[in-house]
PDB file of C-alpha atoms in Angstrom:
ATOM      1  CA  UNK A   1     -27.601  -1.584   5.028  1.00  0.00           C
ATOM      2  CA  UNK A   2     -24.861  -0.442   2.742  1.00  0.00           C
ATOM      3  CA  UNK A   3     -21.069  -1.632   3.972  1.00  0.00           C
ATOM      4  CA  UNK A   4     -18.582  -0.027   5.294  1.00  0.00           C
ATOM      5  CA  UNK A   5     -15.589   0.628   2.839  1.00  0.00           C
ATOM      6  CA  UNK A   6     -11.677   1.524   3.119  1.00  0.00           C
ATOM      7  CA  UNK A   7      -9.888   4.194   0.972  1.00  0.00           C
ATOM      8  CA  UNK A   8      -5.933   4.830   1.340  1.00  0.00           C
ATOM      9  CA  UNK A   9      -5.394   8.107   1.676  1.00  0.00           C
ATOM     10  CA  UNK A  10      -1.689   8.258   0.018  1.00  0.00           C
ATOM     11  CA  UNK A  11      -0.735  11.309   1.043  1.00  0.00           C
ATOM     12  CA  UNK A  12      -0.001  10.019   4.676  1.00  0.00           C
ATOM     13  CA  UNK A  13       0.004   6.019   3.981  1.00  0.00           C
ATOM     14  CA  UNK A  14       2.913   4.263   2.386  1.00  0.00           C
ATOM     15  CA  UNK A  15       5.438   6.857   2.924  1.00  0.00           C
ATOM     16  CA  UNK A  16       8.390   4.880   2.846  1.00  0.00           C
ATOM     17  CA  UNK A  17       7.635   4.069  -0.741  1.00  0.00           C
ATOM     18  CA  UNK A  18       8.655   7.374  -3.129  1.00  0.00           C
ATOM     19  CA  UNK A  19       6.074   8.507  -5.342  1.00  0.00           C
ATOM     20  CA  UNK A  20       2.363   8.232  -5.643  1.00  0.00           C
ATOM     21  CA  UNK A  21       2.252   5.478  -8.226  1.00  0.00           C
ATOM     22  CA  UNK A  22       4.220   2.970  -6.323  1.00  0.00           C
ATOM     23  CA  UNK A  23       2.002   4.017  -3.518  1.00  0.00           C
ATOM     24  CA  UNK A  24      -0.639   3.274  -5.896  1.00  0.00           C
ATOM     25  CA  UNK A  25       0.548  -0.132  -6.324  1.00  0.00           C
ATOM     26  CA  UNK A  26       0.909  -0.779  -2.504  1.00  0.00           C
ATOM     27  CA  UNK A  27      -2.397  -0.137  -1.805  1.00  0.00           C
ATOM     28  CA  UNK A  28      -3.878  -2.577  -4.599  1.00  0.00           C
ATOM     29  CA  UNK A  29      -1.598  -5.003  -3.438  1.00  0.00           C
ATOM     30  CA  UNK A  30      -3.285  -4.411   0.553  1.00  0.00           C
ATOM     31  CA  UNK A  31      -6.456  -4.858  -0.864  1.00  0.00           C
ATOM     32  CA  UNK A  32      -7.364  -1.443  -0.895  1.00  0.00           C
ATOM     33  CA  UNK A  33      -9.927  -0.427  -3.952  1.00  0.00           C
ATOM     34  CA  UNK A  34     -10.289   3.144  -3.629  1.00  0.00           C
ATOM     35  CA  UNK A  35      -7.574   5.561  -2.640  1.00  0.00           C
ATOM     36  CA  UNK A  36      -7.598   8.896  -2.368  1.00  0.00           C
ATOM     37  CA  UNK A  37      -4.361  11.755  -2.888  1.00  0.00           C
ATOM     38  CA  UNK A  38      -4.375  14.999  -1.345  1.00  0.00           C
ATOM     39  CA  UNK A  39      -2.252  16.625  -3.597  1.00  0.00           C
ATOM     40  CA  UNK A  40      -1.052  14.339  -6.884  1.00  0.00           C
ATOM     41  CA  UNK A  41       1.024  17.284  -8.515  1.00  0.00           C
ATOM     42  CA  UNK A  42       4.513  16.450  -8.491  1.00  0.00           C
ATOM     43  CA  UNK A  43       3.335  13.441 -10.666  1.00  0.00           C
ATOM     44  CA  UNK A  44       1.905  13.371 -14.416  1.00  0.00           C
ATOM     45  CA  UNK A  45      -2.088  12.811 -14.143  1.00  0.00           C
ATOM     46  CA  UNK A  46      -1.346  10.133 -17.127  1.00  0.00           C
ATOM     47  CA  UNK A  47       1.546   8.428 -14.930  1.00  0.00           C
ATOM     48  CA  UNK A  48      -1.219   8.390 -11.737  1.00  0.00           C
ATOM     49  CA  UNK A  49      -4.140   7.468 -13.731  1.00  0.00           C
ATOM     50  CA  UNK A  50      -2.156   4.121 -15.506  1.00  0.00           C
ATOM     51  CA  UNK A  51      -0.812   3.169 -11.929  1.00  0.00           C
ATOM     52  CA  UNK A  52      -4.336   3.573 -10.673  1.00  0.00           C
ATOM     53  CA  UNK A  53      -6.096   1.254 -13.083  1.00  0.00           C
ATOM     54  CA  UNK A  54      -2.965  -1.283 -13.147  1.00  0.00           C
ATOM     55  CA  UNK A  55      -3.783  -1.542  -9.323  1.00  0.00           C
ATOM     56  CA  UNK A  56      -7.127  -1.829  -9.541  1.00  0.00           C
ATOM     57  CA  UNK A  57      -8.058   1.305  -7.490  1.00  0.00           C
ATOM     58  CA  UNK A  58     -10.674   4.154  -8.221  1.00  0.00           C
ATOM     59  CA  UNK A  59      -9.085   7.287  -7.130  1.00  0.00           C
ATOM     60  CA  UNK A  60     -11.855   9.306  -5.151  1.00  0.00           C
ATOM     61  CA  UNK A  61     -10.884  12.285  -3.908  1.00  0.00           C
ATOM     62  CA  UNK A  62      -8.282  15.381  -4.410  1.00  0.00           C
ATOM     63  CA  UNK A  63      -7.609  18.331  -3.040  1.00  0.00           C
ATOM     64  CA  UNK A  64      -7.068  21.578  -4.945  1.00  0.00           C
ATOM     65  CA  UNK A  65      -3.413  22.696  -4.486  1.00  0.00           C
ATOM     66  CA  UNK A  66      -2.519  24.384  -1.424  1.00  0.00           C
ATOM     67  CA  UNK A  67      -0.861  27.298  -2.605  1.00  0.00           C
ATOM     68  CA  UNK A  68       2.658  28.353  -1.796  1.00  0.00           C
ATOM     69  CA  UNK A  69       3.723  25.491   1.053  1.00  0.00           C
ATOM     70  CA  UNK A  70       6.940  27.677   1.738  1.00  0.00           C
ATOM     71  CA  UNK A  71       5.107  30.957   3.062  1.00  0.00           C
ATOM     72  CA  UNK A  72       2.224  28.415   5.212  1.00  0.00           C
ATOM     73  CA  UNK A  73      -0.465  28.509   3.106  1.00  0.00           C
ATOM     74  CA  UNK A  74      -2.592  25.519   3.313  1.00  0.00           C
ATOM     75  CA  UNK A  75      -5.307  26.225   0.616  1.00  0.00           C
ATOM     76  CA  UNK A  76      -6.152  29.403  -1.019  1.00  0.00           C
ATOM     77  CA  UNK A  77     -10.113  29.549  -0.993  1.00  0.00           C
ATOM     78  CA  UNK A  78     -10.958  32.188   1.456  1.00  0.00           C
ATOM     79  CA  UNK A  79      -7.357  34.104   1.151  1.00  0.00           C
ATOM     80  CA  UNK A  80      -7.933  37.539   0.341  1.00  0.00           C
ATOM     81  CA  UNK A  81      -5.558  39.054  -2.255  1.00  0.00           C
ATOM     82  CA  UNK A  82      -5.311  35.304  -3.719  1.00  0.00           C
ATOM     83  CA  UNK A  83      -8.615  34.589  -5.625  1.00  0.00           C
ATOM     84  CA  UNK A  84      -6.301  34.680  -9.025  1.00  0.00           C
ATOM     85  CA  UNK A  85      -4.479  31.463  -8.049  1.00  0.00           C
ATOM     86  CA  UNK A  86      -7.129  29.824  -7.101  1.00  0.00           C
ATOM     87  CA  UNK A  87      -8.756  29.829  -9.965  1.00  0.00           C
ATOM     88  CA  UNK A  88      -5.895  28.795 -11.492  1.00  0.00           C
ATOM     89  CA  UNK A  89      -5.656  25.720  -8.660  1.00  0.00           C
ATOM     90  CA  UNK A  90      -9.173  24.671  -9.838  1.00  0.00           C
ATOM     91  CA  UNK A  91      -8.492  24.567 -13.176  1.00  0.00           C
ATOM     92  CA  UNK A  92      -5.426  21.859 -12.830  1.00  0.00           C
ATOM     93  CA  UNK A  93      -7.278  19.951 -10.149  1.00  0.00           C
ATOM     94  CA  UNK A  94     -10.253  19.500 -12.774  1.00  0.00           C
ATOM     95  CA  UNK A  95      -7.773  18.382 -15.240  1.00  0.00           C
ATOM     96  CA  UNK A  96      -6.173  16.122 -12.702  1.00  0.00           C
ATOM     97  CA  UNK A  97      -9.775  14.865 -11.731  1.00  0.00           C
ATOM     98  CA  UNK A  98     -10.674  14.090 -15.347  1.00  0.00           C
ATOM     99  CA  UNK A  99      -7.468  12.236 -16.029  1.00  0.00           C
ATOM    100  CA  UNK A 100      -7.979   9.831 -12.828  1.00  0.00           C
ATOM    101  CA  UNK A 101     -11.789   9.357 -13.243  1.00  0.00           C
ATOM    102  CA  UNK A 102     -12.226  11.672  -9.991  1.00  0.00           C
ATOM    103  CA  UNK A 103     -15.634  13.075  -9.449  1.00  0.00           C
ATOM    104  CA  UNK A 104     -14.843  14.524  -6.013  1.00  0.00           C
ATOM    105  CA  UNK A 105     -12.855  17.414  -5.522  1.00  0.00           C
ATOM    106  CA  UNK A 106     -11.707  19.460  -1.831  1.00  0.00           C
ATOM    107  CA  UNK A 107     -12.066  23.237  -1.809  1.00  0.00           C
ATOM    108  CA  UNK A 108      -9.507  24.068   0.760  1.00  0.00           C
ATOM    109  CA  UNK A 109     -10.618  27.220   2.420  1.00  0.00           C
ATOM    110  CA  UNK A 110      -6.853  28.056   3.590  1.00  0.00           C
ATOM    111  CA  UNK A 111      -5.711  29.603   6.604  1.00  0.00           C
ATOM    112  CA  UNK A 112      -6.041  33.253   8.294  1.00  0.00           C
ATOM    113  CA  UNK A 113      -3.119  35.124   7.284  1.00  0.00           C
ATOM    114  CA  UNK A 114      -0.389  35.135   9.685  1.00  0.00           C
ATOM    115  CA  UNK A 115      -0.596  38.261  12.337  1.00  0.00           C
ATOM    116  CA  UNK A 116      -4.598  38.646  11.570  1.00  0.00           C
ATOM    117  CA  UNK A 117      -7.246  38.177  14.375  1.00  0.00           C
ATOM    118  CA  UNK A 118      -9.888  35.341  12.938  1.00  0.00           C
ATOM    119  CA  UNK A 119     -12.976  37.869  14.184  1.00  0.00           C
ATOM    120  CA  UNK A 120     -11.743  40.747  12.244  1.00  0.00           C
ATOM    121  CA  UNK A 121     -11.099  38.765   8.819  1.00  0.00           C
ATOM    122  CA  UNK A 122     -13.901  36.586   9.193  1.00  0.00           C
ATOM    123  CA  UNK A 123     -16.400  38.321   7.219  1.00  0.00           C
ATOM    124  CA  UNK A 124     -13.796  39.621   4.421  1.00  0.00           C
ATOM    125  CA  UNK A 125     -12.293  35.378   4.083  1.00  0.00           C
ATOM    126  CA  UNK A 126     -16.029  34.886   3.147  1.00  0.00           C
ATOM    127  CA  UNK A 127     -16.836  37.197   1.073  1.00  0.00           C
ATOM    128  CA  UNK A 128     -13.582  35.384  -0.782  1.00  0.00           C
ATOM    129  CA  UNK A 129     -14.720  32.682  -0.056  1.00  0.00           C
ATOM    130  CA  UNK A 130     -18.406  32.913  -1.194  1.00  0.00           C
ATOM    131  CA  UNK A 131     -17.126  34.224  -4.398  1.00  0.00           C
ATOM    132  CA  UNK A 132     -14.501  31.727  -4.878  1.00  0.00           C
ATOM    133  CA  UNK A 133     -16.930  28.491  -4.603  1.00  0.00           C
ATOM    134  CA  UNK A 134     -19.962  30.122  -6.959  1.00  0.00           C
ATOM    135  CA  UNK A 135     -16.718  30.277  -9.602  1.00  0.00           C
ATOM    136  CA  UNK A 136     -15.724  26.993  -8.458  1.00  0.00           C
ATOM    137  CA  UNK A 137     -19.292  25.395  -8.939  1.00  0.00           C
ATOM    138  CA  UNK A 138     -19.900  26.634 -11.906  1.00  0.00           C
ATOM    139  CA  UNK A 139     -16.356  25.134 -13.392  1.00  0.00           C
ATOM    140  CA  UNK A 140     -17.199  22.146 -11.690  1.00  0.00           C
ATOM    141  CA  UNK A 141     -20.492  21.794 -13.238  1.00  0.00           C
ATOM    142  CA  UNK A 142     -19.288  21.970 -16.337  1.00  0.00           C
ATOM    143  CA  UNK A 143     -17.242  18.500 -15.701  1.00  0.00           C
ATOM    144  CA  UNK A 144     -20.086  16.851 -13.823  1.00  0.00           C
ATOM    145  CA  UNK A 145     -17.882  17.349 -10.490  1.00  0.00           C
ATOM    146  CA  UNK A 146     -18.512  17.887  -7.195  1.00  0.00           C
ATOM    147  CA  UNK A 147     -16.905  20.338  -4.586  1.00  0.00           C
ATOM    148  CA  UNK A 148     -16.559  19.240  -1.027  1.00  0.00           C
ATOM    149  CA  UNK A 149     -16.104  21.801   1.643  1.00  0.00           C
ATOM    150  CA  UNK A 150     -14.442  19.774   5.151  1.00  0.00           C
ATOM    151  CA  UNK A 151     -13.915  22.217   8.489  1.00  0.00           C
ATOM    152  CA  UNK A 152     -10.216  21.323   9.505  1.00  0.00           C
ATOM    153  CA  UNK A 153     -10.309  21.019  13.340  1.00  0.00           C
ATOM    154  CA  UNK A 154      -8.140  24.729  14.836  1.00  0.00           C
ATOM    155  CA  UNK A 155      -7.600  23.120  18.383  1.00  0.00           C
ATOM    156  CA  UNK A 156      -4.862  20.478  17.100  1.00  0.00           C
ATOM    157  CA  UNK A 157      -4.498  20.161  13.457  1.00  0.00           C
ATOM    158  CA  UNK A 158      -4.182  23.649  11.892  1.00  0.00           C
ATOM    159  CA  UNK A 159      -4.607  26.818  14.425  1.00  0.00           C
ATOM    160  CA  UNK A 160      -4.734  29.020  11.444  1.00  0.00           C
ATOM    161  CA  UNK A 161      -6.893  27.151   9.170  1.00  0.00           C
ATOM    162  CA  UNK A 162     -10.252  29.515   8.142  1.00  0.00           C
ATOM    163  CA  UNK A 163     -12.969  26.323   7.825  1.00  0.00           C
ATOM    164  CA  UNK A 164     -13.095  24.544  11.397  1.00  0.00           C
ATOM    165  CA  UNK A 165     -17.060  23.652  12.021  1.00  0.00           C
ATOM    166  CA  UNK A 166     -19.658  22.084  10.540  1.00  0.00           C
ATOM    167  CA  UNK A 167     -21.735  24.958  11.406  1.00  0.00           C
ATOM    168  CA  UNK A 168     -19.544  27.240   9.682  1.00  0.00           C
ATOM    169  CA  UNK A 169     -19.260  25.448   6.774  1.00  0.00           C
ATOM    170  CA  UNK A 170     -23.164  24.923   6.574  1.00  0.00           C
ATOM    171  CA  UNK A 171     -23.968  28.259   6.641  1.00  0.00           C
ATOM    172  CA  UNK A 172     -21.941  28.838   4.152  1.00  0.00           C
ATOM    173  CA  UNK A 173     -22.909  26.501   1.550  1.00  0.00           C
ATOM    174  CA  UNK A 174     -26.600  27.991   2.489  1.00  0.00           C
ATOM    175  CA  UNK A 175     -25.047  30.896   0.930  1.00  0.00           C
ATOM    176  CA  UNK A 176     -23.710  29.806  -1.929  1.00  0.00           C
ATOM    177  CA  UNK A 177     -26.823  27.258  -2.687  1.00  0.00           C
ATOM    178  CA  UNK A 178     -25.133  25.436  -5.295  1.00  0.00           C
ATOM    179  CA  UNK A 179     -26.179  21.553  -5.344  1.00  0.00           C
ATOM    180  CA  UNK A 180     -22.692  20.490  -6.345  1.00  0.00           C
ATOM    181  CA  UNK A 181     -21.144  21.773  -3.571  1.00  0.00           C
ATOM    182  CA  UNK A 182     -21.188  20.073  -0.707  1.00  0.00           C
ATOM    183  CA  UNK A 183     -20.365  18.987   3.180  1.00  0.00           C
ATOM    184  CA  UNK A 184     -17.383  16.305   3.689  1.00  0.00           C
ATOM    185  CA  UNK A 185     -17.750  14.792   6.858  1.00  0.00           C
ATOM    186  CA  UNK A 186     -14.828  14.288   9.026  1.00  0.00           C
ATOM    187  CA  UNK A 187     -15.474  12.556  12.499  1.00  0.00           C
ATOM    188  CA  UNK A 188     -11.863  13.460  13.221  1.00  0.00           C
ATOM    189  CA  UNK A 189     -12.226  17.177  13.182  1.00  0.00           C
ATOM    190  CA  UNK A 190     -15.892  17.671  14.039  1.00  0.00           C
ATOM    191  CA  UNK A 191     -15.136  15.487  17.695  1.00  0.00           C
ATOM    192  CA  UNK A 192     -11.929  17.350  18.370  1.00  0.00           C
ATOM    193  CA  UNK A 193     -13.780  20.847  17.724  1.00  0.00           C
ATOM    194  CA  UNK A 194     -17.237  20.577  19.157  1.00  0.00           C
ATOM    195  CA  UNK A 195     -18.003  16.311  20.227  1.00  0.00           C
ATOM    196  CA  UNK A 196     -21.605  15.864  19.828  1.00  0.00           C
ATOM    197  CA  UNK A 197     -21.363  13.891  17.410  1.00  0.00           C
ATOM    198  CA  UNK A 198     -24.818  12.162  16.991  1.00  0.00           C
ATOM    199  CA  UNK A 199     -26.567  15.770  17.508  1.00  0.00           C
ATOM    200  CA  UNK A 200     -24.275  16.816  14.425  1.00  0.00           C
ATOM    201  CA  UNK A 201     -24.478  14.025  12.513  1.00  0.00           C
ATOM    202  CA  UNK A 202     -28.490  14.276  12.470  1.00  0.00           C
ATOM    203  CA  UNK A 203     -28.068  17.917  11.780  1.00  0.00           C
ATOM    204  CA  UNK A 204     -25.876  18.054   8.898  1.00  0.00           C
ATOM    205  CA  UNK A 205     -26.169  14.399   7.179  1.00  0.00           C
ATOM    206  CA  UNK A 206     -28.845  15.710   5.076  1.00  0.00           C
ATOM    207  CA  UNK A 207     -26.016  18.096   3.284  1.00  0.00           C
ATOM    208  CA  UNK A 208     -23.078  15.099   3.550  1.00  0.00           C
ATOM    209  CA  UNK A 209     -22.347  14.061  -0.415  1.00  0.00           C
ATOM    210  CA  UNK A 210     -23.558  10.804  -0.739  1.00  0.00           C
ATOM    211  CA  UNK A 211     -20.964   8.147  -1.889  1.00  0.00           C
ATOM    212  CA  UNK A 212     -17.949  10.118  -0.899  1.00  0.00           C
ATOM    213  CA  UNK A 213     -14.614   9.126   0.414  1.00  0.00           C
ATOM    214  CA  UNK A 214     -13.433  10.875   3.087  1.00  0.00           C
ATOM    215  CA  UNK A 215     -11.483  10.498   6.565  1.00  0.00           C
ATOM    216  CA  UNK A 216     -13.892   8.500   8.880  1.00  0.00           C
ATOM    217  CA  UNK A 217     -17.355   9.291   7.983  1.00  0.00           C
ATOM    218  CA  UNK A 218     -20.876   8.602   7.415  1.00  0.00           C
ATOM    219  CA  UNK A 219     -23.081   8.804   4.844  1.00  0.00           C
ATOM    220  CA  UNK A 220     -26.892   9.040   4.090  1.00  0.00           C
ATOM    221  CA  UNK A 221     -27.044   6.126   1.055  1.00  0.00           C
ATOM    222  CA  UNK A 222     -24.725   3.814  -0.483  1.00  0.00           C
ATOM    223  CA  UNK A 223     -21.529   2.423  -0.135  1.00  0.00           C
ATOM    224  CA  UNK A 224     -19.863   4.212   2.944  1.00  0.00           C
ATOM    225  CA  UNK A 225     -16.096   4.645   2.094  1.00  0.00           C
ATOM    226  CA  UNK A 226     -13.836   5.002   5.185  1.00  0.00           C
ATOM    227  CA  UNK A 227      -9.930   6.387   5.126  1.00  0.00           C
ATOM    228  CA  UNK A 228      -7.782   4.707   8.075  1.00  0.00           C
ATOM    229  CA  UNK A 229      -5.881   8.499   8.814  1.00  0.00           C
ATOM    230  CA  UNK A 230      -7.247  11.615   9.372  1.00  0.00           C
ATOM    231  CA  UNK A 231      -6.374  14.704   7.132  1.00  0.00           C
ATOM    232  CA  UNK A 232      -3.556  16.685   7.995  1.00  0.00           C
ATOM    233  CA  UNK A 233      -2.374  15.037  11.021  1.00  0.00           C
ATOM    234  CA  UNK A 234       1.419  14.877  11.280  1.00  0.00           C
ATOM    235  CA  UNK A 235       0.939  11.381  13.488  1.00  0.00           C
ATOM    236  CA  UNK A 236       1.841   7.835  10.884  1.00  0.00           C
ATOM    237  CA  UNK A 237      -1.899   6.207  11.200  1.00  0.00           C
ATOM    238  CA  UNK A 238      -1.967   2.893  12.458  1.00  0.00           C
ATOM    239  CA  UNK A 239      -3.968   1.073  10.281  1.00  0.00           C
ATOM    240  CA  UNK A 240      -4.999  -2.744   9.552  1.00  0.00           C
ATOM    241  CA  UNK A 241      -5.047  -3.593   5.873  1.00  0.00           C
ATOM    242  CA  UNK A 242      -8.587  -4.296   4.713  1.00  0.00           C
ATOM    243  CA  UNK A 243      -8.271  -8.164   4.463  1.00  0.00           C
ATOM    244  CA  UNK A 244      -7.511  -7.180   8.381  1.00  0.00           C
ATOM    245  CA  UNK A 245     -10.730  -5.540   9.112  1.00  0.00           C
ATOM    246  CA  UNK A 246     -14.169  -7.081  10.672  1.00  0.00           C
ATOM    247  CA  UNK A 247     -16.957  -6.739   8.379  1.00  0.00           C
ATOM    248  CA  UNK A 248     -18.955  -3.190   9.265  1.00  0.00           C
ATOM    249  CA  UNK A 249     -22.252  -2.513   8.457  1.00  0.00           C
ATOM    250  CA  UNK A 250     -23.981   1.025   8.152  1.00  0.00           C
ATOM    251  CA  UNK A 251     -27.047   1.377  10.458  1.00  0.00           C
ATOM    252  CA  UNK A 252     -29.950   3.050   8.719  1.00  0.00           C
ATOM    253  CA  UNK A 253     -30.057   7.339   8.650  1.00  0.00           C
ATOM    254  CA  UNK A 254     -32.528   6.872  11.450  1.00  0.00           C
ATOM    255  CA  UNK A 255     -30.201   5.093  13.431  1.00  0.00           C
ATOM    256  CA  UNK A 256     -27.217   7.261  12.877  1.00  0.00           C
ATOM    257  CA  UNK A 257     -24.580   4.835  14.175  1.00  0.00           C
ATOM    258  CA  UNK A 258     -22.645   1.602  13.351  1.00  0.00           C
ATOM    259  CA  UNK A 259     -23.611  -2.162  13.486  1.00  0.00           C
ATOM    260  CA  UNK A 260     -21.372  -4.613  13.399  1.00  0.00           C
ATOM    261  CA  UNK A 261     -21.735  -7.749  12.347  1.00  0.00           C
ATOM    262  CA  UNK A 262     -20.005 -11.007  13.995  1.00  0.00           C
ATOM    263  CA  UNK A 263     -19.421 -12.179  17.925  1.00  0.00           C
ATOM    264  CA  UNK A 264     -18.472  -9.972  20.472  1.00  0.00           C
ATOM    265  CA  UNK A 265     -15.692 -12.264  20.947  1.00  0.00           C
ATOM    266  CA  UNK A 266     -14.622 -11.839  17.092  1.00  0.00           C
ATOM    267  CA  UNK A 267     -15.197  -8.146  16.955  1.00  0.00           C
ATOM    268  CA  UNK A 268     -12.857  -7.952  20.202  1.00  0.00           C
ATOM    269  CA  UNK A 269     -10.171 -10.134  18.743  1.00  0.00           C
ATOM    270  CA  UNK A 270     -10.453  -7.952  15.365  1.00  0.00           C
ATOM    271  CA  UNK A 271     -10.038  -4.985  16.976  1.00  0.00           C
ATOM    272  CA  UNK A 272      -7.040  -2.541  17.032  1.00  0.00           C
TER     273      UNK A 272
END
């Protein structure tokens, strides 16, 4: 059984420190060895990558840009009328990715527009959408990349946001049927928007990318990477540095669950 591992995610850890490569440097010094940065853009991919290796960290997951932050856009995959900048998104996250040894990269699917009713968009965002990733994984391919699709929870996190189920985001890589694009698992949202958890998790683990960082998930094989925050939550995580952490253990596919290993007694003392 493969163990469970910790990724800072330093777009929400470390925020008193300015700028990602000191945050960089913070989470080496934690104990941290894989971090992951929403969006590294204000800062030189050379600057990020040298601050990565000088810490010690493999950087293992971006986003692609979110578009224009001032007029609430939160990704630009399914937005009609913005296919153009997308693309052009892609192509500077795959240049980021390649500078920081990133093989993972977040399609955002961006929000319904503001004004719009979800039902009567729905098909036209993914038709975008559809359109938008069979571009994306064919750029990505080319790099030896992979795309992650994650359903942002609408009930909390982001009302607006177009991607908020596992089921939806299923059916649509169905759709698209490109092996390098793939499901990013995200307890987080999936409890907040539907619970059933172990049903979903045995549904869609066989489509989870296997070795991926992400907020709180599982995977099928290999070393399971867990992020202490959850994506696009306004709330400061409270998190225990790894050194901090009891040791975890992932329970076999059939098992779908956790083992831990120690006491009780320890796992109650080492818990937050």
């Amino acid at each position: 059984m493969a163990p469970l591992r910790f990724s800072a995610n330093l777009s929400w850890l470390f925020p008193e420190l300015s700028g990602f490569p000191a945050r960089l440097r913070a989470a080496g010094s934690s104990g941290f060895e894989a971090a992951e940065i929403g969006w590294p853009y204000a800062e030189p991919p050379e600057a990020l990558a040298r601050a990565a290796q000088e810490a010690g960290l493999r950087v293992v997951l971006i986003n692609t840009p979110p578009g224009d932050r001032e007029k609430g856009e939160n990704g630009l995959g399914a937005v009609p009328g913005r296919q153009a900048a997308f693309r052009e998104g892609l192509e500077q996250a795959v240049l980021y990715a390649k500078a920081l040894g990133c093989s993972r990269i977040h399609l955002m699917a961006g929000r319904v527009p503001k004004g719009a009713d979800r039902a009567a968009v729905r098909s036209e965002m993914e038709i975008v959408f559809l359109e938008n990733l069979r571009h994306a994984a064919e750029v990505l391919a080319q790099e030896n990349l992979v795309g992650l699709l994650e359903p942002i929870n609408t009930r909390i996190t982001d009302p607006r946001y177009f991607l908020d189920t596992p089921q939806q985001a299923a059916a649509i890589l169905q759709k698209v049927g490109r092996p390098n694009l793939q499901l990013q698992m995200d307890l987080f949202h999936w409890q907040i928007m539907d619970g059933n958890l172990t049903g979903n998790v045995r549904e869609f683990l066989p489509i989870v990318e296997k070795g991926h960082t992400a907020p709180v998930q599982v995977l099928q094989s290999g070393p399971v990477w867990l992020c202490p925050c959850s994506l696009c939550t306004d709330e400061k995580p409270r998190v225990r540095r790894p050194r901090d952490l009891p040791t975890v253990t992932a329970a076999s596919e059939a098992e779908l669950g956790f083992e831990r290993s120690g006491s009780p007694e320890t796992l109650a003392q080492n818990s937050p």
